[in-house]
Tab-separated table of C-alpha atoms in Angstrom:
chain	number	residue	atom	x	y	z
V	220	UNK	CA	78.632	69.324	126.792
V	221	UNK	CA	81.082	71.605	127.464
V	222	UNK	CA	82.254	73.350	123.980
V	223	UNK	CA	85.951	73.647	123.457
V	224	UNK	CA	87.856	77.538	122.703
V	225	UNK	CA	88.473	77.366	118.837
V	226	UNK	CA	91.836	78.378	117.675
V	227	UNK	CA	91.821	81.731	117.083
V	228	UNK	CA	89.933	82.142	120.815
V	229	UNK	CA	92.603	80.360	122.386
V	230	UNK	CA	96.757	81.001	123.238
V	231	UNK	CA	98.583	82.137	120.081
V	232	UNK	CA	101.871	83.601	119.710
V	233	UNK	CA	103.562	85.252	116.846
V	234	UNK	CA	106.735	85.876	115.222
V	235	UNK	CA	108.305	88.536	112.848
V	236	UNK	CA	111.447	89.574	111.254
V	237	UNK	CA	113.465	92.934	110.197
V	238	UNK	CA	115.900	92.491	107.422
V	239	UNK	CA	118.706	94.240	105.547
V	240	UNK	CA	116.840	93.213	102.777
V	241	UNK	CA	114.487	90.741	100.925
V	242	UNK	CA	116.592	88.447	99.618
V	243	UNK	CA	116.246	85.146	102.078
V	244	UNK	CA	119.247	83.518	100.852
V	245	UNK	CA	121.631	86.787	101.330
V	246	UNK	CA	119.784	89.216	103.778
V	247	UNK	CA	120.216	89.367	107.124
V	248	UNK	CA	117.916	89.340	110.186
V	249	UNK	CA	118.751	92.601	112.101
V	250	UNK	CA	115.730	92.346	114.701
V	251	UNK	CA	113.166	89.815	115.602
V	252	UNK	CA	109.906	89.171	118.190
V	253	UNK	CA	107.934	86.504	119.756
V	254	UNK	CA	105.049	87.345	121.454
V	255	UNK	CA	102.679	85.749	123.374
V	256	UNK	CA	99.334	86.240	124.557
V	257	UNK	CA	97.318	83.602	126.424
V	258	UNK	CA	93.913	84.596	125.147
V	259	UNK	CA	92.276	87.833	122.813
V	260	UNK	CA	92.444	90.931	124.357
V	261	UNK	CA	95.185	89.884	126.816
V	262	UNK	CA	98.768	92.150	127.075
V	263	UNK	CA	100.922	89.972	124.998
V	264	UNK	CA	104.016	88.975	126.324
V	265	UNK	CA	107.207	90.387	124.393
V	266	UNK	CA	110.560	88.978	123.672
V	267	UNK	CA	112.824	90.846	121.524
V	268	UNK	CA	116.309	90.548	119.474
V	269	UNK	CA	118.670	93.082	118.060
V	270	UNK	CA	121.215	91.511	115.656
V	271	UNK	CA	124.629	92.951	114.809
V	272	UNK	CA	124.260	91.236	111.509
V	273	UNK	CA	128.022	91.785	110.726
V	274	UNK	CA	126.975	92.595	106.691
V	275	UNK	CA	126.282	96.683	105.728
V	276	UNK	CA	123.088	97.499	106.612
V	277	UNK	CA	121.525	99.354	103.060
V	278	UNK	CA	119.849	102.752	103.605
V	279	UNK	CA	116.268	101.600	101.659
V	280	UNK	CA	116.334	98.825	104.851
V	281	UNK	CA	117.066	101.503	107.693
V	282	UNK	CA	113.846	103.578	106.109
V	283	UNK	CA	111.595	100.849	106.599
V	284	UNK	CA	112.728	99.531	109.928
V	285	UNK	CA	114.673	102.796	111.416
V	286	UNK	CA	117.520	100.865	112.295
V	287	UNK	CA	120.970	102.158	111.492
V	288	UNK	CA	124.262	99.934	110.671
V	289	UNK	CA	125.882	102.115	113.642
V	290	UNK	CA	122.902	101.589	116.068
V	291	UNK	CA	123.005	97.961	115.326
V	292	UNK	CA	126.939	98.050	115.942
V	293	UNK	CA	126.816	99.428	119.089
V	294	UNK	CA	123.818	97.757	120.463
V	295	UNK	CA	123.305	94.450	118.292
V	296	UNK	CA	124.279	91.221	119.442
V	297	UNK	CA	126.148	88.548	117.182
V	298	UNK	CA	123.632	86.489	115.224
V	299	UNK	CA	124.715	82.889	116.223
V	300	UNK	CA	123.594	83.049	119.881
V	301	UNK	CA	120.030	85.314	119.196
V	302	UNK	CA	119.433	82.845	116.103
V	303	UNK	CA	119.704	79.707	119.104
V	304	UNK	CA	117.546	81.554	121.285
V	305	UNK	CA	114.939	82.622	118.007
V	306	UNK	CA	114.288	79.246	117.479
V	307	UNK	CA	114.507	77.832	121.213
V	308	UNK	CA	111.496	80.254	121.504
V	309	UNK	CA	109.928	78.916	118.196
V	310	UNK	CA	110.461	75.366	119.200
V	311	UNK	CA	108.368	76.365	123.433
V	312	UNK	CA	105.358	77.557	121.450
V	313	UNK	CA	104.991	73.748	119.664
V	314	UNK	CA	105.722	72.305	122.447
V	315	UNK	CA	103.014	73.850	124.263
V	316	UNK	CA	100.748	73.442	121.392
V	317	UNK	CA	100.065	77.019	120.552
V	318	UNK	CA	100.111	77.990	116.868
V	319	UNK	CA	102.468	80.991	115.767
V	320	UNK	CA	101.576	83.574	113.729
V	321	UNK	CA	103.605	84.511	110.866
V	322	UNK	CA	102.651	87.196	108.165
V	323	UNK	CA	104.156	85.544	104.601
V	324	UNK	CA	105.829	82.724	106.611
V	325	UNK	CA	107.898	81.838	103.999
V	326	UNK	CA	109.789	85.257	104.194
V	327	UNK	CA	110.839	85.445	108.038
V	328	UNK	CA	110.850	81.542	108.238
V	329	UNK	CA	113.158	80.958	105.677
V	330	UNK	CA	115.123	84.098	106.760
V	331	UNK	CA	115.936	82.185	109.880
V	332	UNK	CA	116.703	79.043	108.632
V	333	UNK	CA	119.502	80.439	106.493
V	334	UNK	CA	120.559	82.177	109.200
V	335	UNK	CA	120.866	79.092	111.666
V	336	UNK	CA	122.428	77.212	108.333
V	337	UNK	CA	125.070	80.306	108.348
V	338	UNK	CA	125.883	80.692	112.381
V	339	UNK	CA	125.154	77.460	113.712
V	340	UNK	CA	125.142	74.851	110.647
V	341	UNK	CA	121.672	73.525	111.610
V	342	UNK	CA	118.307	73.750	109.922
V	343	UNK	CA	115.377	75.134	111.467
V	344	UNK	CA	113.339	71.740	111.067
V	345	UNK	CA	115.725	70.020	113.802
V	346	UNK	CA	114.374	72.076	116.552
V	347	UNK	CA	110.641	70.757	115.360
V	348	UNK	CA	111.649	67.221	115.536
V	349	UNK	CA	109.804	66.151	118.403
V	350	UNK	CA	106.829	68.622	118.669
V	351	UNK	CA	105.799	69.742	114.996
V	352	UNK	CA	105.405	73.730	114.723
V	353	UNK	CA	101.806	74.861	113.657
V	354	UNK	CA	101.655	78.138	111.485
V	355	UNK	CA	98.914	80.640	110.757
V	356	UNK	CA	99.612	82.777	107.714
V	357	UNK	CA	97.360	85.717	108.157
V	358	UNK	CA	98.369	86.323	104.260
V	359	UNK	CA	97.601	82.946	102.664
V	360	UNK	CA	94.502	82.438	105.309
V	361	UNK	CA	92.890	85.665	103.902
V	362	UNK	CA	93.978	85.345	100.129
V	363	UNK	CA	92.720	82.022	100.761
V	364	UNK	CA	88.815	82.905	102.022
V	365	UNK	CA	88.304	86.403	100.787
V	366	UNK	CA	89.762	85.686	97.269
V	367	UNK	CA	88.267	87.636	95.168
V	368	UNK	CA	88.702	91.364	96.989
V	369	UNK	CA	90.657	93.765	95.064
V	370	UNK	CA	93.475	95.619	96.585
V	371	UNK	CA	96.713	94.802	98.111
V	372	UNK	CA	97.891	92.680	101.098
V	373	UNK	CA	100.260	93.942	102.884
V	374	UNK	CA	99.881	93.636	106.987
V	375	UNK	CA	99.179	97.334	106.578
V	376	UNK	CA	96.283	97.132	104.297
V	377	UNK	CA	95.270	93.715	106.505
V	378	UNK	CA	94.814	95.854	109.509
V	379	UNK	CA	93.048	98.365	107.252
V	380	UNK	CA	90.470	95.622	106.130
V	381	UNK	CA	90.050	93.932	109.590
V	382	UNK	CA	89.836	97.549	111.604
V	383	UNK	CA	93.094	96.501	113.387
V	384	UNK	CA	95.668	99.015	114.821
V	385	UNK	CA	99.207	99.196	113.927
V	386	UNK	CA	101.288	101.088	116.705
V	387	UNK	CA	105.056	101.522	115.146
V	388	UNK	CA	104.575	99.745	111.881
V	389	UNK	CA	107.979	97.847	110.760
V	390	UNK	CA	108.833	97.569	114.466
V	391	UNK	CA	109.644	93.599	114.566
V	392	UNK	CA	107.280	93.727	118.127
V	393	UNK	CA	104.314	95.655	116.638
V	394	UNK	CA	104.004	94.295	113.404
V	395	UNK	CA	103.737	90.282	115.454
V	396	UNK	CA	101.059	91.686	117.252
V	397	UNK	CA	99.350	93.374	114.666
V	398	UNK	CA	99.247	90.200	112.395
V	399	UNK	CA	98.388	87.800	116.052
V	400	UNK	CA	95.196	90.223	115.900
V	401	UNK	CA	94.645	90.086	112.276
V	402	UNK	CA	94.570	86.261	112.107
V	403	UNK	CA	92.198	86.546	115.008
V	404	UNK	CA	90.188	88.750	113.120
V	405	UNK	CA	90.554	87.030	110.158
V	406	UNK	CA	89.650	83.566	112.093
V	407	UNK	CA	85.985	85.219	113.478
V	408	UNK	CA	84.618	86.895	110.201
V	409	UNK	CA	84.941	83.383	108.433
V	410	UNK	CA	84.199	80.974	111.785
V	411	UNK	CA	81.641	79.108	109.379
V	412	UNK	CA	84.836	78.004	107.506
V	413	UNK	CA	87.627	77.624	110.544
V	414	UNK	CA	85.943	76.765	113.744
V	415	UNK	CA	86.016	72.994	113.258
V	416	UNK	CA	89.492	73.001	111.897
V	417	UNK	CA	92.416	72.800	114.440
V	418	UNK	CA	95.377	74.493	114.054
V	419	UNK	CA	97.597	71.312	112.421
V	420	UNK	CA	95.163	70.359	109.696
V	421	UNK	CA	95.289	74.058	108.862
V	422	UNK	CA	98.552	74.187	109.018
V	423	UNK	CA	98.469	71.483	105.595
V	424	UNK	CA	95.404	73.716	103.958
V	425	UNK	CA	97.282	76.536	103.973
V	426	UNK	CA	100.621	74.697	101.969
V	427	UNK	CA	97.789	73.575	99.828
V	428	UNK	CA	96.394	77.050	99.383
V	429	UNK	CA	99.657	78.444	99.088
V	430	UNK	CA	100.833	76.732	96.253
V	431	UNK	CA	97.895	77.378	94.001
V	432	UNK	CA	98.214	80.978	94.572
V	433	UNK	CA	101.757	81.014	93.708
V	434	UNK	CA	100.512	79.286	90.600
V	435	UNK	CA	98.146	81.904	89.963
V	436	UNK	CA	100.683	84.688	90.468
V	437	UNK	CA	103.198	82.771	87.959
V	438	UNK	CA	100.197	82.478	85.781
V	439	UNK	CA	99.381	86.016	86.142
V	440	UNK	CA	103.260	87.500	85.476
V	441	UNK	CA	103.333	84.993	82.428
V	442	UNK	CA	100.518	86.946	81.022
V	443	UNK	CA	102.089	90.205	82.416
V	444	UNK	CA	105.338	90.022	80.660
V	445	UNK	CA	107.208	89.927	84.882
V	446	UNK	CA	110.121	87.427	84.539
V	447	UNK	CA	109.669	86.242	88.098
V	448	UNK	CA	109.612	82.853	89.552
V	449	UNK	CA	107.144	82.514	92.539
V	450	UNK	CA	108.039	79.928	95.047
V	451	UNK	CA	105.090	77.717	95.922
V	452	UNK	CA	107.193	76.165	99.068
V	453	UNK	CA	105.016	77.030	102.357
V	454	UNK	CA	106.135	77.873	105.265
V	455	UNK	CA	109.365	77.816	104.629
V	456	UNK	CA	111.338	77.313	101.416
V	457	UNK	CA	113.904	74.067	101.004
V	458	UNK	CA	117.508	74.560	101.005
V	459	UNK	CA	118.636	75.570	97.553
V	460	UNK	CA	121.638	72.793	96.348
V	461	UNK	CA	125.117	74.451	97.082
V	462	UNK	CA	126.469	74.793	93.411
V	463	UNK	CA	128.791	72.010	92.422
């Protein structure tokens, strides 16, 4: 019998944001990558966007990511065609069945469906109509099976734990392929737990597994004192109403 590749053995691809902030209903995507890589330890293929995102680009968001509101002026292109093209290249990877990877996918997800609401009035869902998008949240996957490990979780300290490199961290490129290798990493030291699961039923775990540890974050500020709401939406957050 022959014995099928499990997921993370097989084609992934992966997808990451730089912002002028962290705000997903304000901000503004100023770069973005897909990448691609057929199988582990293969050169990933690259594709990558610079944004003119039209909006001041705040000098705390230029430390992390390097990029200046004048270099994105001069070399940026307008959102509403790279935004078409973001999810066009979103919307290949379901249809050829390969899961995307996307460190706290309800950050750069959300991020681009506000920003295909804002340039092209359309919601990121339509381009998922006919073949549904499978996500692997390196985050909520390791939160999820290593729960109890002190320490934080940034894609940083993920590579750390899981003795992955980061070339250029905050480099919308390098930080995809640092969490593609991460979830792969992630997917071998717990195969007991993932190998039988395809990619679409954990796809559903991880909303599951989501929302109880936004619960137990909004448990934990409670107790804290942090007046912060924690949204347990996964992968993406829903459209907030327009105010009447």
């Amino acid at each position: 019998m022959a014995m099928t590749t499990c997921w993370y053995e097989g084609p992934l691809a992966a997808f990451d944001t730089e912002t002028t902030g962290v705000d997903v209903e304000t901000d503004r995507i100023v770069s973005a990558a897909v990448v691609v890589q057929d199988a582990p330890g293969i050169r990933p293929r690259v594709s990558r966007w610079l944004v003119n995102p039209g909006v001041p680009v705040p000098a705390e968001a230029t430390a992390v990511h390097g990029l200046t509101e004048e270099h994105l002026r001069l070399n940026g292109r307008w959102p509403a065609p790279v935004m078409y093209e973001i999810a066009q290249a979103l919307a290949e990877q379901a249809h050829a069945g390969r899961p995307v990877v996307v460190m706290n996918a309800p950050f750069d997800l959300t991020m681009l469906d506000r920003e295909l609401r804002r340039h092209r009035a359309s919601a990121l869902g339509r381009w998922f109509e006919s073949a549904p998008l499978s996500v692997l949240d390196p985050r909520v996957l390791d939160k999820h099976l290593d729960r109890y490990r002190k320490g934080r979780r940034t894609l940083t300290d993920l590579c750390a734990h899981y003795g992955v490199a980061l070339e250029g961290a905050h480099d919308a490129a390098a930080d995809a392929v640092a969490a593609l290798e991460v979830t792969r990493a992630v997917g071998r030291r717990f195969a007991s737990r993932l190998e039988r699961l395809t990619p679409g039923e954990l796809h559903t775990l991880q909303a599951v597994w989501h929302a109880a540890q936004a619960r137990g974050l909004q448990a934990w500020f409670a107790r804290s004192g942090v007046d912060e709401a924690v949204d347990p939406a996964w992968p993406l957050r829903p459209d907030l109403p327009a105010a009447a």
